Amino acid sequence: MIQSTLDLHSATAVSLQEKVTKAETLLALSVVSSNLPYTFEDVATAKYPPMFPDSETAKGFQCGRKKLSYTISDGLGPYFKAKVIKELDIPDTFYSIMIDESPIPEAKVQQLDVLVRYYSTNTENVLVEHLQSFHLGHATADELFSCIEDALSDVRKNNMICFYSDGPNVMKSLKRKLKTEVSPNMVDIGW
């Protein structure tokens, strides 16, 4: 499937649907950069048409928490992940992986977030970027390993120099497996 792109800077004539999509995308970026809760949009979306009664874009705007979540994860997520992957693909770019499991009680699952920390030659700073998230039931070391392998599928695995997590026994087992099967030169900084 080929995904179309949205040019947010174009001055050419655009359809009403493209204007609405642009507005929804800009809102999604604002919500993420401001750390606003997604539930905010359930209320705010209903307010835009009365606030801007002369705007066809506001009338067509529909971006509650579910659509916002999909816009961010499925629309914007792949773009930002590709930017990170491109930087990590530079031969001498070494990185550390950090994982965190958080419960999502309403879904009765755990969310595993895989983050990557590296020195960016583009920004000349150390960055921590989100690489991928997974929803898991009760996670074993093998399941966690599989998720991390999936998250790292497009990067140079031998450039991973360190792994961070909290200290439960399953993480110790996972760390051993990563050192053995993914990056033998990984530095052990302890727990």
Short mmCIF file of N, CA and C in Angstrom, two decimals:
data_model
loop_
_atom_site.label_atom_id
_atom_site.label_comp_id
_atom_site.label_asym_id
_atom_site.label_seq_id
_atom_site.Cartn_x
_atom_site.Cartn_y
_atom_site.Cartn_z
N MET A 1 0.84 -1.17 0.00
CA MET A 1 0.00 0.00 0.00
C MET A 1 0.89 1.24 0.00
N ILE A 2 0.61 2.16 -0.87
CA ILE A 2 1.36 3.41 -0.93
C ILE A 2 0.56 4.47 -0.20
N GLN A 3 1.21 5.12 0.74
CA GLN A 3 0.54 6.15 1.53
C GLN A 3 0.84 7.51 0.90
N SER A 4 -0.21 8.30 0.68
CA SER A 4 0.01 9.62 0.12
C SER A 4 0.65 10.52 1.17
N THR A 5 1.28 11.56 0.70
CA THR A 5 1.92 12.49 1.63
C THR A 5 1.12 13.78 1.69
N LEU A 6 1.28 14.49 2.76
CA LEU A 6 0.57 15.74 2.97
C LEU A 6 1.60 16.85 3.05
N ASP A 7 1.55 17.78 2.11
CA ASP A 7 2.47 18.91 2.10
C ASP A 7 1.84 20.05 2.89
N LEU A 8 2.38 20.32 4.07
CA LEU A 8 1.82 21.36 4.94
C LEU A 8 2.27 22.76 4.53
N HIS A 9 3.13 22.87 3.54
CA HIS A 9 3.67 24.17 3.16
C HIS A 9 3.19 24.64 1.78
N SER A 10 2.44 23.84 1.09
CA SER A 10 2.04 24.15 -0.28
C SER A 10 1.06 25.33 -0.32
N ALA A 11 1.25 26.21 -1.28
CA ALA A 11 0.36 27.35 -1.44
C ALA A 11 -0.64 27.11 -2.57
N THR A 12 -0.61 25.94 -3.20
CA THR A 12 -1.53 25.65 -4.29
C THR A 12 -2.92 25.39 -3.74
N ALA A 13 -3.91 25.48 -4.62
CA ALA A 13 -5.29 25.24 -4.21
C ALA A 13 -5.45 23.81 -3.72
N VAL A 14 -6.13 23.68 -2.59
CA VAL A 14 -6.35 22.35 -2.02
C VAL A 14 -7.83 22.17 -1.76
N SER A 15 -8.25 20.92 -1.74
CA SER A 15 -9.65 20.61 -1.50
C SER A 15 -10.00 20.83 -0.03
N LEU A 16 -11.28 20.87 0.25
CA LEU A 16 -11.74 21.02 1.63
C LEU A 16 -11.24 19.86 2.48
N GLN A 17 -11.29 18.64 1.93
CA GLN A 17 -10.83 17.47 2.69
C GLN A 17 -9.34 17.59 3.02
N GLU A 18 -8.54 18.11 2.10
CA GLU A 18 -7.12 18.31 2.37
C GLU A 18 -6.90 19.36 3.46
N LYS A 19 -7.73 20.41 3.46
CA LYS A 19 -7.64 21.43 4.51
C LYS A 19 -7.98 20.83 5.87
N VAL A 20 -9.02 20.01 5.90
CA VAL A 20 -9.42 19.36 7.16
C VAL A 20 -8.31 18.43 7.63
N THR A 21 -7.75 17.64 6.72
CA THR A 21 -6.67 16.72 7.08
C THR A 21 -5.46 17.49 7.59
N LYS A 22 -5.14 18.60 6.96
CA LYS A 22 -4.02 19.43 7.42
C LYS A 22 -4.28 19.94 8.83
N ALA A 23 -5.50 20.42 9.08
CA ALA A 23 -5.85 20.93 10.41
C ALA A 23 -5.76 19.82 11.46
N GLU A 24 -6.25 18.63 11.12
CA GLU A 24 -6.20 17.51 12.06
C GLU A 24 -4.76 17.08 12.33
N THR A 25 -3.92 17.12 11.30
CA THR A 25 -2.51 16.76 11.46
C THR A 25 -1.78 17.78 12.33
N LEU A 26 -2.01 19.05 12.07
CA LEU A 26 -1.38 20.10 12.89
C LEU A 26 -1.82 20.00 14.34
N LEU A 27 -3.10 19.67 14.55
CA LEU A 27 -3.59 19.50 15.91
C LEU A 27 -2.89 18.31 16.58
N ALA A 28 -2.74 17.21 15.86
CA ALA A 28 -2.07 16.03 16.42
C ALA A 28 -0.65 16.37 16.83
N LEU A 29 0.07 17.10 15.99
CA LEU A 29 1.43 17.51 16.33
C LEU A 29 1.45 18.40 17.57
N SER A 30 0.47 19.29 17.68
CA SER A 30 0.38 20.18 18.84
C SER A 30 0.09 19.42 20.12
N VAL A 31 -0.82 18.45 20.03
CA VAL A 31 -1.17 17.65 21.21
C VAL A 31 0.06 16.89 21.71
N VAL A 32 0.80 16.28 20.79
CA VAL A 32 1.99 15.53 21.17
C VAL A 32 3.06 16.44 21.75
N SER A 33 3.34 17.54 21.07
CA SER A 33 4.43 18.42 21.53
C SER A 33 4.09 19.13 22.84
N SER A 34 2.80 19.25 23.15
CA SER A 34 2.39 19.91 24.40
C SER A 34 2.04 18.92 25.50
N ASN A 35 2.16 17.62 25.21
CA ASN A 35 1.82 16.57 26.18
C ASN A 35 0.39 16.70 26.69
N LEU A 36 -0.54 17.04 25.80
CA LEU A 36 -1.95 17.11 26.17
C LEU A 36 -2.56 15.71 26.14
N PRO A 37 -3.53 15.46 27.00
CA PRO A 37 -4.20 14.15 26.94
C PRO A 37 -5.08 14.05 25.70
N TYR A 38 -5.14 12.88 25.12
CA TYR A 38 -5.96 12.67 23.92
C TYR A 38 -7.43 12.96 24.20
N THR A 39 -7.88 12.72 25.42
CA THR A 39 -9.28 12.95 25.76
C THR A 39 -9.67 14.42 25.61
N PHE A 40 -8.71 15.31 25.65
CA PHE A 40 -8.96 16.74 25.43
C PHE A 40 -9.69 16.95 24.11
N GLU A 41 -9.34 16.19 23.10
CA GLU A 41 -9.92 16.39 21.78
C GLU A 41 -11.37 15.93 21.69
N ASP A 42 -11.82 15.04 22.56
CA ASP A 42 -13.23 14.66 22.55
C ASP A 42 -14.10 15.88 22.81
N VAL A 43 -13.65 16.76 23.68
CA VAL A 43 -14.39 17.98 24.01
C VAL A 43 -14.10 19.08 22.99
N ALA A 44 -12.82 19.27 22.69
CA ALA A 44 -12.42 20.39 21.83
C ALA A 44 -12.98 20.27 20.41
N THR A 45 -13.00 19.08 19.85
CA THR A 45 -13.48 18.90 18.48
C THR A 45 -14.90 19.41 18.31
N ALA A 46 -15.75 19.18 19.30
CA ALA A 46 -17.14 19.63 19.22
C ALA A 46 -17.24 21.15 19.30
N LYS A 47 -16.23 21.80 19.82
CA LYS A 47 -16.27 23.26 20.00
C LYS A 47 -15.82 24.04 18.76
N TYR A 48 -15.08 23.41 17.85
CA TYR A 48 -14.53 24.16 16.72
C TYR A 48 -15.61 24.73 15.79
N PRO A 49 -16.64 23.97 15.37
CA PRO A 49 -17.66 24.56 14.48
C PRO A 49 -18.36 25.79 15.09
N PRO A 50 -18.80 25.75 16.36
CA PRO A 50 -19.43 26.97 16.90
C PRO A 50 -18.43 28.13 17.07
N MET A 51 -17.16 27.79 17.34
CA MET A 51 -16.16 28.85 17.51
C MET A 51 -15.84 29.53 16.17
N PHE A 52 -15.89 28.75 15.10
CA PHE A 52 -15.56 29.27 13.77
C PHE A 52 -16.71 28.95 12.80
N PRO A 53 -17.89 29.60 12.99
CA PRO A 53 -19.07 29.24 12.20
C PRO A 53 -18.92 29.51 10.70
N ASP A 54 -18.01 30.39 10.32
CA ASP A 54 -17.82 30.69 8.90
C ASP A 54 -16.77 29.80 8.24
N SER A 55 -16.24 28.82 8.98
CA SER A 55 -15.17 27.97 8.45
C SER A 55 -15.69 26.59 8.06
N GLU A 56 -15.58 26.29 6.78
CA GLU A 56 -15.94 24.95 6.30
C GLU A 56 -14.97 23.91 6.86
N THR A 57 -13.72 24.31 7.04
CA THR A 57 -12.72 23.40 7.62
C THR A 57 -13.12 23.00 9.03
N ALA A 58 -13.53 23.96 9.84
CA ALA A 58 -13.95 23.66 11.22
C ALA A 58 -15.17 22.75 11.23
N LYS A 59 -16.10 22.96 10.28
CA LYS A 59 -17.30 22.12 10.22
C LYS A 59 -16.94 20.67 9.87
N GLY A 60 -15.91 20.48 9.06
CA GLY A 60 -15.51 19.13 8.66
C GLY A 60 -14.53 18.47 9.62
N PHE A 61 -14.04 19.23 10.57
CA PHE A 61 -13.02 18.74 11.51
C PHE A 61 -13.61 17.69 12.44
N GLN A 62 -13.06 16.50 12.44
CA GLN A 62 -13.48 15.39 13.31
C GLN A 62 -12.24 14.68 13.81
N CYS A 63 -11.80 15.00 15.01
CA CYS A 63 -10.56 14.40 15.50
C CYS A 63 -10.65 14.17 17.00
N GLY A 64 -11.47 13.21 17.40
CA GLY A 64 -11.55 12.82 18.81
C GLY A 64 -10.35 11.98 19.19
N ARG A 65 -10.37 11.44 20.40
CA ARG A 65 -9.19 10.74 20.92
C ARG A 65 -8.80 9.52 20.08
N LYS A 66 -9.78 8.76 19.56
CA LYS A 66 -9.43 7.57 18.78
C LYS A 66 -8.78 7.94 17.45
N LYS A 67 -9.37 8.89 16.74
CA LYS A 67 -8.78 9.31 15.47
C LYS A 67 -7.43 9.96 15.70
N LEU A 68 -7.32 10.74 16.77
CA LEU A 68 -6.05 11.37 17.12
C LEU A 68 -4.98 10.31 17.36
N SER A 69 -5.34 9.27 18.09
CA SER A 69 -4.40 8.18 18.37
C SER A 69 -3.93 7.52 17.07
N TYR A 70 -4.86 7.23 16.16
CA TYR A 70 -4.49 6.61 14.89
C TYR A 70 -3.67 7.56 14.02
N THR A 71 -4.02 8.84 14.03
CA THR A 71 -3.26 9.83 13.25
C THR A 71 -1.81 9.86 13.70
N ILE A 72 -1.62 9.82 15.01
CA ILE A 72 -0.26 9.88 15.56
C ILE A 72 0.48 8.58 15.32
N SER A 73 -0.14 7.44 15.66
CA SER A 73 0.59 6.17 15.57
C SER A 73 0.74 5.67 14.14
N ASP A 74 -0.32 5.76 13.34
CA ASP A 74 -0.28 5.19 12.00
C ASP A 74 0.05 6.21 10.91
N GLY A 75 -0.23 7.48 11.16
CA GLY A 75 0.04 8.51 10.17
C GLY A 75 1.38 9.17 10.35
N LEU A 76 1.61 9.72 11.54
CA LEU A 76 2.85 10.44 11.81
C LEU A 76 3.98 9.53 12.30
N GLY A 77 3.63 8.48 13.03
CA GLY A 77 4.63 7.58 13.61
C GLY A 77 5.63 7.03 12.61
N PRO A 78 5.17 6.46 11.49
CA PRO A 78 6.12 5.91 10.52
C PRO A 78 7.08 6.96 9.97
N TYR A 79 6.62 8.18 9.80
CA TYR A 79 7.50 9.25 9.30
C TYR A 79 8.62 9.52 10.29
N PHE A 80 8.27 9.69 11.57
CA PHE A 80 9.29 10.01 12.57
C PHE A 80 10.20 8.81 12.84
N LYS A 81 9.65 7.60 12.79
CA LYS A 81 10.49 6.42 12.97
C LYS A 81 11.51 6.32 11.83
N ALA A 82 11.08 6.60 10.61
CA ALA A 82 12.00 6.55 9.46
C ALA A 82 13.14 7.54 9.62
N LYS A 83 12.86 8.71 10.20
CA LYS A 83 13.93 9.70 10.43
C LYS A 83 14.95 9.15 11.42
N VAL A 84 14.48 8.49 12.48
CA VAL A 84 15.39 7.92 13.48
C VAL A 84 16.20 6.79 12.85
N ILE A 85 15.53 5.91 12.12
CA ILE A 85 16.20 4.78 11.47
C ILE A 85 17.29 5.29 10.52
N LYS A 86 17.01 6.35 9.79
CA LYS A 86 17.99 6.91 8.85
C LYS A 86 19.25 7.35 9.60
N GLU A 87 19.07 7.99 10.76
CA GLU A 87 20.24 8.42 11.53
C GLU A 87 20.99 7.24 12.13
N LEU A 88 20.24 6.23 12.59
CA LEU A 88 20.89 5.06 13.18
C LEU A 88 21.59 4.21 12.14
N ASP A 89 21.28 4.42 10.88
CA ASP A 89 21.89 3.64 9.81
C ASP A 89 23.27 4.18 9.42
N ILE A 90 23.65 5.31 9.96
CA ILE A 90 24.99 5.85 9.71
C ILE A 90 25.98 4.91 10.40
N PRO A 91 27.02 4.43 9.70
CA PRO A 91 27.89 3.37 10.23
C PRO A 91 28.43 3.57 11.65
N ASP A 92 28.88 4.73 12.01
CA ASP A 92 29.47 4.91 13.34
C ASP A 92 28.50 5.52 14.35
N THR A 93 27.22 5.30 14.16
CA THR A 93 26.23 5.77 15.12
C THR A 93 25.90 4.62 16.07
N PHE A 94 26.36 4.76 17.29
CA PHE A 94 26.11 3.74 18.31
C PHE A 94 24.94 4.19 19.17
N TYR A 95 24.22 3.23 19.71
CA TYR A 95 23.00 3.58 20.44
C TYR A 95 22.77 2.63 21.61
N SER A 96 21.92 3.08 22.50
CA SER A 96 21.45 2.27 23.62
C SER A 96 19.95 2.09 23.47
N ILE A 97 19.48 0.96 23.93
CA ILE A 97 18.05 0.69 23.92
C ILE A 97 17.53 0.78 25.35
N MET A 98 16.38 1.39 25.50
CA MET A 98 15.71 1.46 26.80
C MET A 98 14.30 0.93 26.61
N ILE A 99 13.86 0.10 27.53
CA ILE A 99 12.49 -0.38 27.45
C ILE A 99 11.77 -0.10 28.76
N ASP A 100 10.47 0.05 28.63
CA ASP A 100 9.63 0.26 29.81
C ASP A 100 8.29 -0.41 29.56
N GLU A 101 7.85 -1.16 30.54
CA GLU A 101 6.52 -1.77 30.49
C GLU A 101 5.60 -0.98 31.39
N SER A 102 4.44 -0.62 30.86
CA SER A 102 3.44 0.09 31.64
C SER A 102 2.10 -0.60 31.46
N PRO A 103 1.36 -0.78 32.55
CA PRO A 103 0.05 -1.41 32.42
C PRO A 103 -0.96 -0.47 31.78
N ILE A 104 -1.83 -1.05 30.98
CA ILE A 104 -2.99 -0.33 30.45
C ILE A 104 -4.20 -1.08 31.00
N PRO A 105 -4.65 -0.69 32.19
CA PRO A 105 -5.68 -1.46 32.90
C PRO A 105 -6.97 -1.66 32.10
N GLU A 106 -7.43 -0.61 31.39
CA GLU A 106 -8.69 -0.74 30.66
C GLU A 106 -8.60 -1.75 29.53
N ALA A 107 -7.42 -1.98 28.99
CA ALA A 107 -7.23 -2.96 27.92
C ALA A 107 -6.71 -4.29 28.45
N LYS A 108 -6.37 -4.32 29.74
CA LYS A 108 -5.84 -5.53 30.39
C LYS A 108 -4.59 -6.05 29.68
N VAL A 109 -3.73 -5.13 29.30
CA VAL A 109 -2.46 -5.48 28.65
C VAL A 109 -1.36 -4.61 29.24
N GLN A 110 -0.13 -4.97 28.89
CA GLN A 110 1.03 -4.16 29.21
C GLN A 110 1.49 -3.50 27.91
N GLN A 111 1.88 -2.24 27.99
CA GLN A 111 2.48 -1.60 26.82
C GLN A 111 3.98 -1.59 27.01
N LEU A 112 4.68 -2.13 26.03
CA LEU A 112 6.13 -2.12 26.03
C LEU A 112 6.58 -1.01 25.08
N ASP A 113 7.28 -0.02 25.62
CA ASP A 113 7.84 1.05 24.80
C ASP A 113 9.32 0.80 24.62
N VAL A 114 9.77 0.83 23.38
CA VAL A 114 11.19 0.67 23.06
C VAL A 114 11.71 2.04 22.63
N LEU A 115 12.67 2.55 23.40
CA LEU A 115 13.28 3.85 23.12
C LEU A 115 14.73 3.65 22.72
N VAL A 116 15.25 4.56 21.95
CA VAL A 116 16.64 4.49 21.54
C VAL A 116 17.31 5.81 21.91
N ARG A 117 18.52 5.70 22.44
CA ARG A 117 19.30 6.88 22.82
C ARG A 117 20.59 6.87 22.00
N TYR A 118 20.89 8.00 21.36
CA TYR A 118 22.06 8.06 20.50
C TYR A 118 22.51 9.51 20.33
N TYR A 119 23.73 9.66 19.86
CA TYR A 119 24.24 10.99 19.53
C TYR A 119 23.87 11.28 18.08
N SER A 120 23.13 12.35 17.89
CA SER A 120 22.70 12.75 16.55
C SER A 120 23.73 13.69 15.94
N THR A 121 24.27 13.29 14.80
CA THR A 121 25.20 14.18 14.10
C THR A 121 24.44 15.33 13.44
N ASN A 122 23.15 15.16 13.22
CA ASN A 122 22.34 16.24 12.62
C ASN A 122 22.11 17.38 13.61
N THR A 123 21.76 17.03 14.85
CA THR A 123 21.46 18.07 15.84
C THR A 123 22.63 18.33 16.79
N GLU A 124 23.65 17.47 16.72
CA GLU A 124 24.81 17.53 17.61
C GLU A 124 24.39 17.49 19.08
N ASN A 125 23.45 16.59 19.36
CA ASN A 125 22.95 16.36 20.72
C ASN A 125 22.69 14.88 20.92
N VAL A 126 22.64 14.49 22.18
CA VAL A 126 22.18 13.14 22.51
C VAL A 126 20.66 13.19 22.52
N LEU A 127 20.05 12.29 21.77
CA LEU A 127 18.60 12.25 21.66
C LEU A 127 18.06 10.95 22.24
N VAL A 128 16.88 11.01 22.78
CA VAL A 128 16.12 9.82 23.16
C VAL A 128 14.86 9.86 22.32
N GLU A 129 14.68 8.85 21.49
CA GLU A 129 13.55 8.80 20.58
C GLU A 129 12.76 7.52 20.78
N HIS A 130 11.46 7.63 20.59
CA HIS A 130 10.58 6.46 20.64
C HIS A 130 10.79 5.67 19.35
N LEU A 131 11.01 4.37 19.49
CA LEU A 131 11.22 3.53 18.31
C LEU A 131 9.95 2.76 17.96
N GLN A 132 9.35 2.12 18.98
CA GLN A 132 8.16 1.32 18.71
C GLN A 132 7.50 0.95 20.03
N SER A 133 6.18 0.70 19.98
CA SER A 133 5.43 0.23 21.14
C SER A 133 4.73 -1.06 20.79
N PHE A 134 4.55 -1.89 21.80
CA PHE A 134 3.88 -3.19 21.63
C PHE A 134 2.90 -3.37 22.78
N HIS A 135 1.79 -4.04 22.51
CA HIS A 135 0.85 -4.41 23.56
C HIS A 135 1.03 -5.90 23.82
N LEU A 136 1.26 -6.23 25.08
CA LEU A 136 1.56 -7.61 25.46
C LEU A 136 0.66 -8.05 26.59
N GLY A 137 0.49 -9.36 26.71
CA GLY A 137 -0.13 -9.92 27.90
C GLY A 137 0.95 -10.07 28.95
N HIS A 138 1.03 -11.21 29.58
CA HIS A 138 2.12 -11.48 30.52
C HIS A 138 3.38 -11.73 29.69
N ALA A 139 4.37 -10.87 29.84
CA ALA A 139 5.54 -10.92 28.97
C ALA A 139 6.66 -11.75 29.56
N THR A 140 7.13 -12.70 28.77
CA THR A 140 8.32 -13.47 29.14
C THR A 140 9.53 -12.82 28.48
N ALA A 141 10.71 -13.27 28.86
CA ALA A 141 11.93 -12.74 28.25
C ALA A 141 11.94 -13.01 26.74
N ASP A 142 11.44 -14.17 26.32
CA ASP A 142 11.40 -14.49 24.89
C ASP A 142 10.47 -13.55 24.13
N GLU A 143 9.31 -13.23 24.73
CA GLU A 143 8.38 -12.31 24.07
C GLU A 143 8.97 -10.90 23.98
N LEU A 144 9.60 -10.47 25.05
CA LEU A 144 10.25 -9.15 25.04
C LEU A 144 11.37 -9.10 24.01
N PHE A 145 12.16 -10.17 23.96
CA PHE A 145 13.26 -10.26 22.99
C PHE A 145 12.72 -10.14 21.56
N SER A 146 11.63 -10.85 21.29
CA SER A 146 11.03 -10.81 19.96
C SER A 146 10.57 -9.39 19.60
N CYS A 147 10.00 -8.68 20.56
CA CYS A 147 9.56 -7.30 20.33
C CYS A 147 10.76 -6.39 20.05
N ILE A 148 11.82 -6.55 20.82
CA ILE A 148 13.00 -5.71 20.62
C ILE A 148 13.64 -6.01 19.26
N GLU A 149 13.70 -7.29 18.91
CA GLU A 149 14.24 -7.65 17.58
C GLU A 149 13.41 -7.00 16.47
N ASP A 150 12.10 -7.01 16.65
CA ASP A 150 11.21 -6.39 15.67
C ASP A 150 11.48 -4.88 15.59
N ALA A 151 11.61 -4.23 16.73
CA ALA A 151 11.87 -2.78 16.76
C ALA A 151 13.22 -2.44 16.13
N LEU A 152 14.18 -3.35 16.25
CA LEU A 152 15.53 -3.11 15.72
C LEU A 152 15.74 -3.69 14.32
N SER A 153 14.68 -4.16 13.69
CA SER A 153 14.84 -4.88 12.43
C SER A 153 15.51 -4.06 11.33
N ASP A 154 15.39 -2.74 11.38
CA ASP A 154 15.95 -1.90 10.32
C ASP A 154 17.23 -1.17 10.71
N VAL A 155 17.81 -1.51 11.86
CA VAL A 155 19.03 -0.80 12.30
C VAL A 155 20.18 -1.79 12.45
N ARG A 156 21.38 -1.25 12.53
CA ARG A 156 22.58 -2.07 12.72
C ARG A 156 22.61 -2.57 14.16
N LYS A 157 22.34 -3.83 14.33
CA LYS A 157 22.26 -4.40 15.68
C LYS A 157 23.61 -4.40 16.40
N ASN A 158 24.68 -4.56 15.65
CA ASN A 158 26.00 -4.60 16.29
C ASN A 158 26.44 -3.22 16.80
N ASN A 159 25.67 -2.17 16.50
CA ASN A 159 25.97 -0.83 17.02
C ASN A 159 25.25 -0.56 18.34
N MET A 160 24.49 -1.53 18.83
CA MET A 160 23.85 -1.37 20.13
C MET A 160 24.92 -1.59 21.20
N ILE A 161 25.13 -0.58 22.04
CA ILE A 161 26.19 -0.69 23.04
C ILE A 161 25.68 -0.90 24.46
N CYS A 162 24.38 -0.67 24.69
CA CYS A 162 23.89 -0.81 26.05
C CYS A 162 22.38 -1.03 26.04
N PHE A 163 21.88 -1.65 27.09
CA PHE A 163 20.46 -1.93 27.25
C PHE A 163 20.05 -1.49 28.65
N TYR A 164 19.00 -0.68 28.74
CA TYR A 164 18.49 -0.21 30.03
C TYR A 164 17.08 -0.73 30.26
N SER A 165 16.80 -1.11 31.49
CA SER A 165 15.44 -1.49 31.89
C SER A 165 15.38 -1.45 33.41
N ASP A 166 14.19 -1.73 33.94
CA ASP A 166 14.13 -1.89 35.38
C ASP A 166 14.70 -3.27 35.72
N GLY A 167 14.76 -3.65 36.96
CA GLY A 167 15.54 -4.82 37.35
C GLY A 167 14.87 -6.15 37.59
N PRO A 168 13.60 -6.39 37.21
CA PRO A 168 13.03 -7.72 37.45
C PRO A 168 13.83 -8.82 36.77
N ASN A 169 13.68 -10.02 37.28
CA ASN A 169 14.43 -11.17 36.76
C ASN A 169 14.22 -11.39 35.27
N VAL A 170 13.00 -11.14 34.77
CA VAL A 170 12.75 -11.33 33.34
C VAL A 170 13.64 -10.39 32.52
N MET A 171 13.93 -9.21 33.04
CA MET A 171 14.80 -8.27 32.33
C MET A 171 16.25 -8.74 32.33
N LYS A 172 16.67 -9.37 33.42
CA LYS A 172 18.03 -9.92 33.47
C LYS A 172 18.20 -11.00 32.41
N SER A 173 17.19 -11.84 32.30
CA SER A 173 17.23 -12.90 31.29
C SER A 173 17.22 -12.29 29.88
N LEU A 174 16.42 -11.27 29.68
CA LEU A 174 16.36 -10.59 28.39
C LEU A 174 17.71 -9.96 28.04
N LYS A 175 18.34 -9.34 29.01
CA LYS A 175 19.64 -8.69 28.78
C LYS A 175 20.68 -9.73 28.34
N ARG A 176 20.70 -10.89 29.00
CA ARG A 176 21.64 -11.95 28.61
C ARG A 176 21.37 -12.40 27.18
N LYS A 177 20.10 -12.55 26.84
CA LYS A 177 19.74 -12.99 25.49
C LYS A 177 20.14 -11.95 24.44
N LEU A 178 19.95 -10.67 24.73
CA LEU A 178 20.36 -9.61 23.80
C LEU A 178 21.87 -9.62 23.60
N LYS A 179 22.61 -9.78 24.69
CA LYS A 179 24.07 -9.79 24.60
C LYS A 179 24.55 -10.99 23.78
N THR A 180 23.92 -12.13 23.96
CA THR A 180 24.32 -13.35 23.27
C THR A 180 23.93 -13.33 21.79
N GLU A 181 22.69 -12.93 21.51
CA GLU A 181 22.15 -13.10 20.15
C GLU A 181 22.13 -11.85 19.28
N VAL A 182 22.21 -10.67 19.87
CA VAL A 182 22.09 -9.45 19.08
C VAL A 182 23.38 -8.66 19.03
N SER A 183 23.93 -8.34 20.19
CA SER A 183 25.10 -7.46 20.24
C SER A 183 26.09 -7.96 21.29
N PRO A 184 26.98 -8.88 20.90
CA PRO A 184 27.93 -9.47 21.85
C PRO A 184 28.84 -8.45 22.53
N ASN A 185 29.06 -7.30 21.92
CA ASN A 185 29.94 -6.28 22.50
C ASN A 185 29.21 -5.31 23.41
N MET A 186 27.96 -5.60 23.70
CA MET A 186 27.15 -4.72 24.54
C MET A 186 27.80 -4.57 25.92
N VAL A 187 27.85 -3.35 26.42
CA VAL A 187 28.47 -3.06 27.71
C VAL A 187 27.48 -3.36 28.83
N ASP A 188 27.94 -4.03 29.87
CA ASP A 188 27.10 -4.31 31.03
C ASP A 188 27.41 -3.28 32.10
N ILE A 189 26.47 -2.38 32.36
CA ILE A 189 26.70 -1.36 33.38
C ILE A 189 26.02 -1.71 34.69
N GLY A 190 25.51 -2.93 34.77
CA GLY A 190 24.88 -3.40 36.01
C GLY A 190 23.44 -2.97 36.10
N TRP A 191 22.84 -3.30 37.22
CA TRP A 191 21.43 -2.98 37.44
C TRP A 191 21.37 -1.92 38.45
#
